[in-house]
mmCIF file of C-alpha atoms and ligand atoms in Angstrom:
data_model
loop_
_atom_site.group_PDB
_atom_site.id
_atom_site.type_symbol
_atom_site.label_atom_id
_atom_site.label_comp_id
_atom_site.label_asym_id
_atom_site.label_seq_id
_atom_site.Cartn_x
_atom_site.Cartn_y
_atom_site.Cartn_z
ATOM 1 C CA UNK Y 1 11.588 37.131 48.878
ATOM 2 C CA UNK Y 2 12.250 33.634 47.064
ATOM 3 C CA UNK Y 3 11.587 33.831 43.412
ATOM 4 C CA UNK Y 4 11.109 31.488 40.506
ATOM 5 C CA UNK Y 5 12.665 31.880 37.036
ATOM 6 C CA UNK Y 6 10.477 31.706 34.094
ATOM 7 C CA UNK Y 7 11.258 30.111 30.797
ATOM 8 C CA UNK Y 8 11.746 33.929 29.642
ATOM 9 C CA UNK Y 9 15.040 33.621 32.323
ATOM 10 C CA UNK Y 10 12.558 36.353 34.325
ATOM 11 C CA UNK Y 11 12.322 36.281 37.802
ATOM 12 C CA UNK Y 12 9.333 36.649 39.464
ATOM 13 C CA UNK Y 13 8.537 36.668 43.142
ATOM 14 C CA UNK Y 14 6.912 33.140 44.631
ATOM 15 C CA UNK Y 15 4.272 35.005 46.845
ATOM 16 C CA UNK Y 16 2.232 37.739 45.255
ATOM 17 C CA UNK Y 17 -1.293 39.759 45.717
ATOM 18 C CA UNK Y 18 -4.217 38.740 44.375
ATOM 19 C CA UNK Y 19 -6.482 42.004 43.700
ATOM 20 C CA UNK Y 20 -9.616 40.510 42.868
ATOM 21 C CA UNK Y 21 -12.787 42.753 43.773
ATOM 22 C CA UNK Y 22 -10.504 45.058 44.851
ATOM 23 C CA UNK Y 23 -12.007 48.164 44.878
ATOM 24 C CA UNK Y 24 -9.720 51.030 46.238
ATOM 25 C CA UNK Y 25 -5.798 51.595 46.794
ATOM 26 C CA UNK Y 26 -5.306 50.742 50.534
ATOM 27 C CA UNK Y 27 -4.934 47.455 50.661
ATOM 28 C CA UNK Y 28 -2.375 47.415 47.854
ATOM 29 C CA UNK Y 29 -0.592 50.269 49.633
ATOM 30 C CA UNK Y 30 -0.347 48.326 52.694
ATOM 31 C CA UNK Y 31 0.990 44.816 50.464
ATOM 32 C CA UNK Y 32 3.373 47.331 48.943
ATOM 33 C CA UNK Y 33 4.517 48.581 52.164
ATOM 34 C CA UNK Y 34 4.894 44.842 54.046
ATOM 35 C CA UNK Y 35 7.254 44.146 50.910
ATOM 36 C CA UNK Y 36 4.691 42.168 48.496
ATOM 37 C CA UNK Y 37 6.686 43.470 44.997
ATOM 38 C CA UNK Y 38 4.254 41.275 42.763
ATOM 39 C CA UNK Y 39 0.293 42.338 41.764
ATOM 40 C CA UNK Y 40 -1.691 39.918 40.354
ATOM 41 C CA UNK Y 41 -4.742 41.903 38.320
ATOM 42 C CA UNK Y 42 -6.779 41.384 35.232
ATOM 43 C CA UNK Y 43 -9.184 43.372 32.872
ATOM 44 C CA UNK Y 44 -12.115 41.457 34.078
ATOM 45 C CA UNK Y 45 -11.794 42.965 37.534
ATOM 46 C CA UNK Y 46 -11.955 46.498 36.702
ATOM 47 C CA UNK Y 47 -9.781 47.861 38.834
ATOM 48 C CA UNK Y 48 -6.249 48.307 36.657
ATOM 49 C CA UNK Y 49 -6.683 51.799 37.540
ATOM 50 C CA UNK Y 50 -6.958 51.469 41.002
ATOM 51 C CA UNK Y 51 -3.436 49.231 40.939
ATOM 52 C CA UNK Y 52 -1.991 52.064 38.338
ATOM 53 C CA UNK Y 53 -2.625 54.881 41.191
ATOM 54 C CA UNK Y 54 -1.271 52.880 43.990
ATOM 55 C CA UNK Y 55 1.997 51.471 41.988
ATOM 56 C CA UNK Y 56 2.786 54.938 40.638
ATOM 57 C CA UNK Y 57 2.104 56.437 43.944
ATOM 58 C CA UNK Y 58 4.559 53.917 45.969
ATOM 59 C CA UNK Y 59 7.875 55.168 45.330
ATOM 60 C CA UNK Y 60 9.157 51.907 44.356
ATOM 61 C CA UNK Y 61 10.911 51.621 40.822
ATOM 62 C CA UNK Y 62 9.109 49.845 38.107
ATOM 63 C CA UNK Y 63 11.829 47.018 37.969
ATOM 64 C CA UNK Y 64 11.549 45.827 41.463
ATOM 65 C CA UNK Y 65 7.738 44.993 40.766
ATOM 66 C CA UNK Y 66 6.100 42.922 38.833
ATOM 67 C CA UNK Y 67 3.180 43.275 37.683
ATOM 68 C CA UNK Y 68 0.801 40.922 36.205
ATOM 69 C CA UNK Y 69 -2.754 41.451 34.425
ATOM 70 C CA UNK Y 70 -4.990 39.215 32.016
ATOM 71 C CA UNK Y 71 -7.151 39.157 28.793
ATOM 72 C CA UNK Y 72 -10.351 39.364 29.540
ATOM 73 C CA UNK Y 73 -13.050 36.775 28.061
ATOM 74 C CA UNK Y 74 -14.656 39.070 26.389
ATOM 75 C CA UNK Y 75 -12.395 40.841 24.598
ATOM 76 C CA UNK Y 76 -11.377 37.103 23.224
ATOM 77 C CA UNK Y 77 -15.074 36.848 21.966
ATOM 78 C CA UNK Y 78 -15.241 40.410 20.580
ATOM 79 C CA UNK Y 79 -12.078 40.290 18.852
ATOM 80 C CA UNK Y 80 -10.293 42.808 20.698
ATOM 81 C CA UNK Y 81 -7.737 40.188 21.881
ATOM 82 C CA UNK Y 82 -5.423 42.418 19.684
ATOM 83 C CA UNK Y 83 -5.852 45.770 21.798
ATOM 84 C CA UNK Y 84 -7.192 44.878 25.068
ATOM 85 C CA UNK Y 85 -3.602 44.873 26.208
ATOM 86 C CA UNK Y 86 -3.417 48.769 25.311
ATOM 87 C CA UNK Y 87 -6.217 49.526 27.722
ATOM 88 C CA UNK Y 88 -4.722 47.596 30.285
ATOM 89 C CA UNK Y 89 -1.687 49.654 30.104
ATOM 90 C CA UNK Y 90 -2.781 53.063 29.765
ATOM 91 C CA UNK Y 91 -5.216 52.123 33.399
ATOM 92 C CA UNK Y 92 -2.100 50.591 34.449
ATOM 93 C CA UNK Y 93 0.518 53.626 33.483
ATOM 94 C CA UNK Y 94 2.853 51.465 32.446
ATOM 95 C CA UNK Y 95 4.595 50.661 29.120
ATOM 96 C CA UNK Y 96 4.325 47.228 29.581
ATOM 97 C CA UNK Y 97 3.380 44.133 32.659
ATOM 98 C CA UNK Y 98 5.569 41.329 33.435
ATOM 99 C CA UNK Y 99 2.996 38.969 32.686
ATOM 100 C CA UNK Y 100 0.311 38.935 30.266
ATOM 101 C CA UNK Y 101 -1.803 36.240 31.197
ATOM 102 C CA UNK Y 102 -5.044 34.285 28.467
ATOM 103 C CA UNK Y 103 -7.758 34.730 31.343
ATOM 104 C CA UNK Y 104 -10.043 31.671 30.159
ATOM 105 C CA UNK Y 105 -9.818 29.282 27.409
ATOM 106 C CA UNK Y 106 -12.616 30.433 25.625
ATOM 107 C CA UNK Y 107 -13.455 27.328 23.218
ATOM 108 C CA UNK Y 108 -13.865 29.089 19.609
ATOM 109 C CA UNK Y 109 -10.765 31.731 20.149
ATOM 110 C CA UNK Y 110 -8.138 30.139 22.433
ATOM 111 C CA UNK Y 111 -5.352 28.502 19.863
ATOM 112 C CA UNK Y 112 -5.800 31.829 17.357
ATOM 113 C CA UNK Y 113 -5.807 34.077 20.889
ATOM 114 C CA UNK Y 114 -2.348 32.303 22.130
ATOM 115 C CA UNK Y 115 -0.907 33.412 18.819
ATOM 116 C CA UNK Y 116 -2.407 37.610 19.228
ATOM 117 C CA UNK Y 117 -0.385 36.515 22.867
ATOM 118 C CA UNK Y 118 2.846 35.924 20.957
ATOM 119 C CA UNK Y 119 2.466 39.221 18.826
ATOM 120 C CA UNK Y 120 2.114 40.944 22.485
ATOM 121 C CA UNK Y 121 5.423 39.187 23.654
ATOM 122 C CA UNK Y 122 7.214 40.121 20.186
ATOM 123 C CA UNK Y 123 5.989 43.926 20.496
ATOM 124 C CA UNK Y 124 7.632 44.538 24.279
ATOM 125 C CA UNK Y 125 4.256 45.153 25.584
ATOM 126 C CA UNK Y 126 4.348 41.627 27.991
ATOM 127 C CA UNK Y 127 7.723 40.610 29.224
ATOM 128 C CA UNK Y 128 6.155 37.472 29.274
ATOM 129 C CA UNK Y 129 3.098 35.694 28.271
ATOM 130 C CA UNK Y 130 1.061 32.938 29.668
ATOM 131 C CA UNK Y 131 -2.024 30.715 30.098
ATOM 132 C CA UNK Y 132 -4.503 30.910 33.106
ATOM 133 C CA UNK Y 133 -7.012 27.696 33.803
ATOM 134 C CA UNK Y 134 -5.514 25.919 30.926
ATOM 135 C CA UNK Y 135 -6.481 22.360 31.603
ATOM 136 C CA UNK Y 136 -4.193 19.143 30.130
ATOM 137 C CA UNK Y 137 -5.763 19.605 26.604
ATOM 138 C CA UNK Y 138 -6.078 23.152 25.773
ATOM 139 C CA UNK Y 139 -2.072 22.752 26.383
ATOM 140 C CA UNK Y 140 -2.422 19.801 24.163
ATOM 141 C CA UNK Y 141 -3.850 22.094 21.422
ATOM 142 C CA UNK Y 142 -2.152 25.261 21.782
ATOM 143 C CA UNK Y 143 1.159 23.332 21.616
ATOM 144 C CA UNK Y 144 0.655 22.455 18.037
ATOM 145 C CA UNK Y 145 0.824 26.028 16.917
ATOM 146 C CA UNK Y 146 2.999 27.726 19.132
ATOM 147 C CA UNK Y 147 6.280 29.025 18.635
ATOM 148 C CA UNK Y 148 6.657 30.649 22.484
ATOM 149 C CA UNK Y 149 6.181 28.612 25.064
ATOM 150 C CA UNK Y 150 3.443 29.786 27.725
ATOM 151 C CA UNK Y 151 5.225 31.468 31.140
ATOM 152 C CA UNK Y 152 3.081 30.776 33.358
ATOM 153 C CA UNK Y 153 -0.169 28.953 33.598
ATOM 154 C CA UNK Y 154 -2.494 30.009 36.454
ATOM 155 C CA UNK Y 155 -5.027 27.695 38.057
ATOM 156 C CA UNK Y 156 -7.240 27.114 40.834
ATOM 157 C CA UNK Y 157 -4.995 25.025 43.675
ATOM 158 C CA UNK Y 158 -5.428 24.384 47.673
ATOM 159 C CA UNK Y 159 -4.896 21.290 49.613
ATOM 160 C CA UNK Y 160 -8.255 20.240 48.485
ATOM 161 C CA UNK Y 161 -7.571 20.664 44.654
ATOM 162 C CA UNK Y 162 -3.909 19.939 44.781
ATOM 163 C CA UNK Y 163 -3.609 19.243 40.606
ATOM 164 C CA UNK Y 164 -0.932 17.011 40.610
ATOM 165 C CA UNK Y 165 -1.329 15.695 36.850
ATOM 166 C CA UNK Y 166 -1.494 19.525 35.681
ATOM 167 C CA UNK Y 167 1.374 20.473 37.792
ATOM 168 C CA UNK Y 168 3.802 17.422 36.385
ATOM 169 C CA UNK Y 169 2.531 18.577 33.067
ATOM 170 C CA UNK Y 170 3.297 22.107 33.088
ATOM 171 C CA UNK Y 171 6.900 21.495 34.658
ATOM 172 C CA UNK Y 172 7.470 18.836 31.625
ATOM 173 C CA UNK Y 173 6.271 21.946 29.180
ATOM 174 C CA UNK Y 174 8.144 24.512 31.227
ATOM 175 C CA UNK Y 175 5.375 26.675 32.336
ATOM 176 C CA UNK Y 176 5.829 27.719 35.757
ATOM 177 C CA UNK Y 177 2.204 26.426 37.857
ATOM 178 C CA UNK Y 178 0.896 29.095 39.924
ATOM 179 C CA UNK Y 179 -2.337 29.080 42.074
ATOM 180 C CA UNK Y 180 -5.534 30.959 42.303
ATOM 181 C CA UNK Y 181 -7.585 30.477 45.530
ATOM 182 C CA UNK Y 182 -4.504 29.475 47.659
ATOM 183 C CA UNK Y 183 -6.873 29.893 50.980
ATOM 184 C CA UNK Y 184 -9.812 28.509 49.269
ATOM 185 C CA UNK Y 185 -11.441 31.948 48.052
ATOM 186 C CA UNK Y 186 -13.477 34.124 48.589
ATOM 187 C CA UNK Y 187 -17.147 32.395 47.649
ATOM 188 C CA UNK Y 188 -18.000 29.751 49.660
ATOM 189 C CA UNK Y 189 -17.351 30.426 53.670
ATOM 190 C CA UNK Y 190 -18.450 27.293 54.947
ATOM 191 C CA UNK Y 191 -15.110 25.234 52.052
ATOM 192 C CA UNK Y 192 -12.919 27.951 53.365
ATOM 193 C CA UNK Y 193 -13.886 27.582 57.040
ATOM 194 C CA UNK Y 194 -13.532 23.865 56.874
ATOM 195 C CA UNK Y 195 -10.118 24.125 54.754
ATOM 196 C CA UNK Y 196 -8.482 26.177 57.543
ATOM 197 C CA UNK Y 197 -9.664 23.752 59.795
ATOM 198 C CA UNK Y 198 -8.397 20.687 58.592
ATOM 199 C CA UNK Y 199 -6.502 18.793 61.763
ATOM 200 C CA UNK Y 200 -3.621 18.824 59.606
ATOM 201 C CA UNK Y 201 -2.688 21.783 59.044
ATOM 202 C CA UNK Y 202 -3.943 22.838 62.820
ATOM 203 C CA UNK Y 203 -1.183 20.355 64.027
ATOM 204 C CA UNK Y 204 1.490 21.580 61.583
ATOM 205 C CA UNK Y 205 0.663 25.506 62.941
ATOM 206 C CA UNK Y 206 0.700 24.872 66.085
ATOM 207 C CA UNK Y 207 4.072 23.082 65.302
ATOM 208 C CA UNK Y 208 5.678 26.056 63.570
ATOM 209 C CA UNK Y 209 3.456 28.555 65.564
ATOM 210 C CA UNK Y 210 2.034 29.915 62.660
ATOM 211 C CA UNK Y 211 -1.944 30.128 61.391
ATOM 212 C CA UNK Y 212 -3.677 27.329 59.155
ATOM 213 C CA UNK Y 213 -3.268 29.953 55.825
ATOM 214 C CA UNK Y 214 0.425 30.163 56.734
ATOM 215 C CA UNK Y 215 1.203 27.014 56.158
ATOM 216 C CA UNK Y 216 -0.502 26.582 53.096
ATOM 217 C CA UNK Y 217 1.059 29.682 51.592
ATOM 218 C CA UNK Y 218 4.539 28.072 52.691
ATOM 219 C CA UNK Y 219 3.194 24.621 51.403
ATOM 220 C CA UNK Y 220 3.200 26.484 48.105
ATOM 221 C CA UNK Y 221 6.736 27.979 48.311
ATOM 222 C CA UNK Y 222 8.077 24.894 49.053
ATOM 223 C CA UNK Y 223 6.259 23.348 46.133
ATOM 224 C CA UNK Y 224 7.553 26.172 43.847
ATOM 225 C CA UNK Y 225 4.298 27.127 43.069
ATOM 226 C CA UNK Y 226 3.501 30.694 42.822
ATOM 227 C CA UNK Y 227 0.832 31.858 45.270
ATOM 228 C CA UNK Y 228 -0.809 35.368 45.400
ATOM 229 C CA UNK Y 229 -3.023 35.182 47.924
ATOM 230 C CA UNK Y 230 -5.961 38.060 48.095
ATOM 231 C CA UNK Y 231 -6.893 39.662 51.633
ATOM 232 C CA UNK Y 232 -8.429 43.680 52.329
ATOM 233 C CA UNK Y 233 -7.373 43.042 56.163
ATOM 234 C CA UNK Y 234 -4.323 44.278 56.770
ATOM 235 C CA UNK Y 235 -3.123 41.935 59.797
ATOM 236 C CA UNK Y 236 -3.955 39.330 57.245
ATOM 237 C CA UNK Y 237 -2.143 41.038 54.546
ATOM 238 C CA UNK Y 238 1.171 40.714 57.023
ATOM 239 C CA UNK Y 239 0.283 37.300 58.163
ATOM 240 C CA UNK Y 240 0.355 35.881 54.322
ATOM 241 C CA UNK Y 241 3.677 37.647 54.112
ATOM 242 C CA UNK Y 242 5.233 36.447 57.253
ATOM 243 C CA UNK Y 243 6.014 32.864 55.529
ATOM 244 C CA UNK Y 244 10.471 33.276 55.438
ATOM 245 C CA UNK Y 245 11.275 31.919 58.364
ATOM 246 C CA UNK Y 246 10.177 28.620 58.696
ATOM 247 C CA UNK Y 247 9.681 25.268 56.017
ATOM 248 C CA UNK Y 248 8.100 22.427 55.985
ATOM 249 C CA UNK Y 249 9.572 19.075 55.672
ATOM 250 C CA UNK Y 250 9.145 17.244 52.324
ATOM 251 C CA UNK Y 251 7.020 14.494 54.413
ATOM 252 C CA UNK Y 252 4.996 17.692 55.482
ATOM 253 C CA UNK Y 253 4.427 18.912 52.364
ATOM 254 C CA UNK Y 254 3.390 15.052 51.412
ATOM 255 C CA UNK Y 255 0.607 15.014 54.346
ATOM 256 C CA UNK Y 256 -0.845 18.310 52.833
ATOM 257 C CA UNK Y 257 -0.746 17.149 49.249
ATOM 258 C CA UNK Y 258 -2.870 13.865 50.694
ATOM 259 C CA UNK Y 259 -5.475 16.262 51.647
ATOM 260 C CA UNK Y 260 -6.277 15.971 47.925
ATOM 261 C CA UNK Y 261 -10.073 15.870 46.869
ATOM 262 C CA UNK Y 262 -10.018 17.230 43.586
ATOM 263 C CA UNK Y 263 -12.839 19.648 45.220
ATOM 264 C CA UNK Y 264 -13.473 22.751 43.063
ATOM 265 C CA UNK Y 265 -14.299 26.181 45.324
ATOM 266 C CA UNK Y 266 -13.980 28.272 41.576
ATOM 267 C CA UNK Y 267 -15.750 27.729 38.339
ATOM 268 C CA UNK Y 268 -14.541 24.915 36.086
ATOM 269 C CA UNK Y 269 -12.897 25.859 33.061
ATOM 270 C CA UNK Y 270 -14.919 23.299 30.758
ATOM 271 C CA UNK Y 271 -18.209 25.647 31.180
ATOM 272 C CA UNK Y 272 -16.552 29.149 32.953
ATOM 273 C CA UNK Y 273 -15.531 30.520 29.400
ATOM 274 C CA UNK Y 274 -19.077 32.224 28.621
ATOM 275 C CA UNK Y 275 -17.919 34.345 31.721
ATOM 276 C CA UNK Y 276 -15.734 37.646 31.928
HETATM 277 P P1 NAD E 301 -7.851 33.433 48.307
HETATM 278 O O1 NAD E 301 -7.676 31.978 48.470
HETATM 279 O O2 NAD E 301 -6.677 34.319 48.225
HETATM 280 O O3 NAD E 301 -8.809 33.812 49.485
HETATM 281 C C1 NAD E 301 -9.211 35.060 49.713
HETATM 282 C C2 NAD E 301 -10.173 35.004 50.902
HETATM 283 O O4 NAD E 301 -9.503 34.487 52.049
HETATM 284 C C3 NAD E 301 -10.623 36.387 51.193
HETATM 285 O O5 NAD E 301 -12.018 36.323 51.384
HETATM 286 C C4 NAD E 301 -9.934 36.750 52.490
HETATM 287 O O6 NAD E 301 -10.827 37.387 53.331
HETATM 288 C C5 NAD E 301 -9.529 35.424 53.087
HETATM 289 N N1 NAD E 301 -8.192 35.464 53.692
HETATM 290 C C6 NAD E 301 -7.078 36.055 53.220
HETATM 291 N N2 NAD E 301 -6.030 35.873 54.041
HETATM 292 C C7 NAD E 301 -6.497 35.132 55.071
HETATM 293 C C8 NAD E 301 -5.910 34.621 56.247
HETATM 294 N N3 NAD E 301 -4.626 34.829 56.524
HETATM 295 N N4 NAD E 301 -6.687 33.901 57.102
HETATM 296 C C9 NAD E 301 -7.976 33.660 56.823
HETATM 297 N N5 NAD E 301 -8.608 34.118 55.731
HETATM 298 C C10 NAD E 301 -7.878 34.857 54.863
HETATM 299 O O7 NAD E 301 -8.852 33.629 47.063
HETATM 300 P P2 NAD E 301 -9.015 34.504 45.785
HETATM 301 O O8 NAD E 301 -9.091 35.947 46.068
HETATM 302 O O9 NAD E 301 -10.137 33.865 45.051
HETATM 303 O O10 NAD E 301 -7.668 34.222 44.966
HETATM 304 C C11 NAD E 301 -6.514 35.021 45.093
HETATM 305 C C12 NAD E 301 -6.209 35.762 43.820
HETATM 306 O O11 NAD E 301 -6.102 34.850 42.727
HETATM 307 C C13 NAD E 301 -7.310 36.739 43.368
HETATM 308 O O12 NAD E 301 -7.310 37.937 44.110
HETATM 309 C C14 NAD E 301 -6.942 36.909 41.918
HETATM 310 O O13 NAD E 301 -5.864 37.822 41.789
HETATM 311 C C15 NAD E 301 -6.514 35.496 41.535
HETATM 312 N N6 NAD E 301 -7.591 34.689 40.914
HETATM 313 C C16 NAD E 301 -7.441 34.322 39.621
HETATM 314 C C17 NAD E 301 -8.428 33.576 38.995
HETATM 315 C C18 NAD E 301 -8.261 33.189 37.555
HETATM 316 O O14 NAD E 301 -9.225 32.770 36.931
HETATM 317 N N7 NAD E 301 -7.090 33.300 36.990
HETATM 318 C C19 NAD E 301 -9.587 33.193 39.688
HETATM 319 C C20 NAD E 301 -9.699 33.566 41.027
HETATM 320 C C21 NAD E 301 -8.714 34.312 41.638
#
């Protein structure tokens, strides 16, 4: 597994699983068995639990995985920003995550919540801390109070949203970019369908005899973005693993990033805060 070092000097693994409306152990059994060591959850999904059972269940000690979770929006507007993290723990069994991620900036709470973010950090409780669809100016704004940088900042990213100017700006910070919706999500068939589609990336799998989704999960390695792609099937769960033994060529990875159409499949963090 390729990994990425964080500005904590962490490592953390470049292809992970995305849990999202997951609602029972077997699929993350089966990711834990094809060798997926990194678990990408959040309070807002309500299912720490379920990713508690099936990582204490695995056999697999706690510092080969890594495991990530988030702050819900709510808790930011209830002003439990302070103990959410607690919950998340105990449903998780574990003393602390690798990566304690803001889920939304919520307008009114996000600059004090990024400093409740650095208590977390200082207390052990999140190896590291980071941002999640942070756009150019909540950066802008947190960065005039901070005193840890974010880890990570987690966004919405395909070859139809391929975020250039937020990437280049988190690399300049160094927060390590990592994407949500990889295959296009989960929402809207009829994006997806036409994503994995594209003539593109058709010509590019047949080239490397791999599937559409494979070579946008390697697009991403080779990018050195982190990727945690989200699938209940477990053929598919394989198949998004199956990415080490090929890469593309950096003028392959340039015809992907042309597919650009700053097209959003997810909600858009100006208005998705009132959410969660
Ligand atoms: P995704 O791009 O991972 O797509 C998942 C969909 O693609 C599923 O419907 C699945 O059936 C399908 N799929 C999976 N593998 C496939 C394959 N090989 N071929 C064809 N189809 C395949 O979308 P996602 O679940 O929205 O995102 C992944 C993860 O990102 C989530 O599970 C979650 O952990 C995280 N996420 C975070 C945020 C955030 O706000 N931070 C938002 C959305 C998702």
């Amino acid at each position: 597994m390729k990994t990425i070092t964080l500005n904590t000097g962490a490592k953390m693994p470049l292809l992970g699983f995305g849990v999202f409306k997951i609602e029972d152990t077997s699929s993350i059994d089966v990711a834990l068995e094809v060798g997926y060591r990194s678990i990408d959850t959040a309070a807002a999904y309500a299912n720490e639990e379920i990713v508690g059972k099936a990582i204490s269940s695995c056999g697999i000690p706690r510092d080969e995985l890594f495991i990530t979770t988030k702050l819900s929006n709510t808790a930011q507007r209830e002003g439990r920003a302070e103990t959410e993290l607690d919950e998340s723990l105990e449903k998780l069994g574990l003393d602390c995550v690798d990566l304690y991620l803001m889920h939304w900036p919520v307008p009114e709470t996000y600059v004090q919540t990024w400093l409740t973010m650095e208590r977390h950090f200082k207390s052990g409780k999140a190896k590291a801390i980071g941002v999640s669809n942070f756009l150019p100016r909540h950066i802008a704004e947190i960065k005039k109070h901070w005193s840890v940088i974010p880890a990570m900042n987690q966004f919405e990213m395909h070859p139809r949203l391929t975020q250039k100017p937020l990437i280049e700006l988190c690399r300049t910070e160094t927060i390590a970019p990592q994407s949500w919706s990889p295959l296009g999500g989960g929402k809207d068939f009829s994006f997806k369908e036409q994503l994995l589609t594209d003539d593109v990336l058709v010509s590019l799998a047949k080239k490397y005899n791999k599937t559409t989704a494979q070579i946008i999960l390697r697009w991403n390695i080779d990018l050195g973005i982190v990727a945690i792609p989200k699938s209940v099937t477990p053929a598919r769960i394989h198949e998004n693993f199956d990415l080490f033994d090929f890469a593309l060529t950096p003028e392959e990875v340039s015809a992907i990033d042309a597919l650009n159409q700053d097209h959003r499949t997810g909600p858009d963090p100006e208005s998705f805060h009132n959410f969660f």
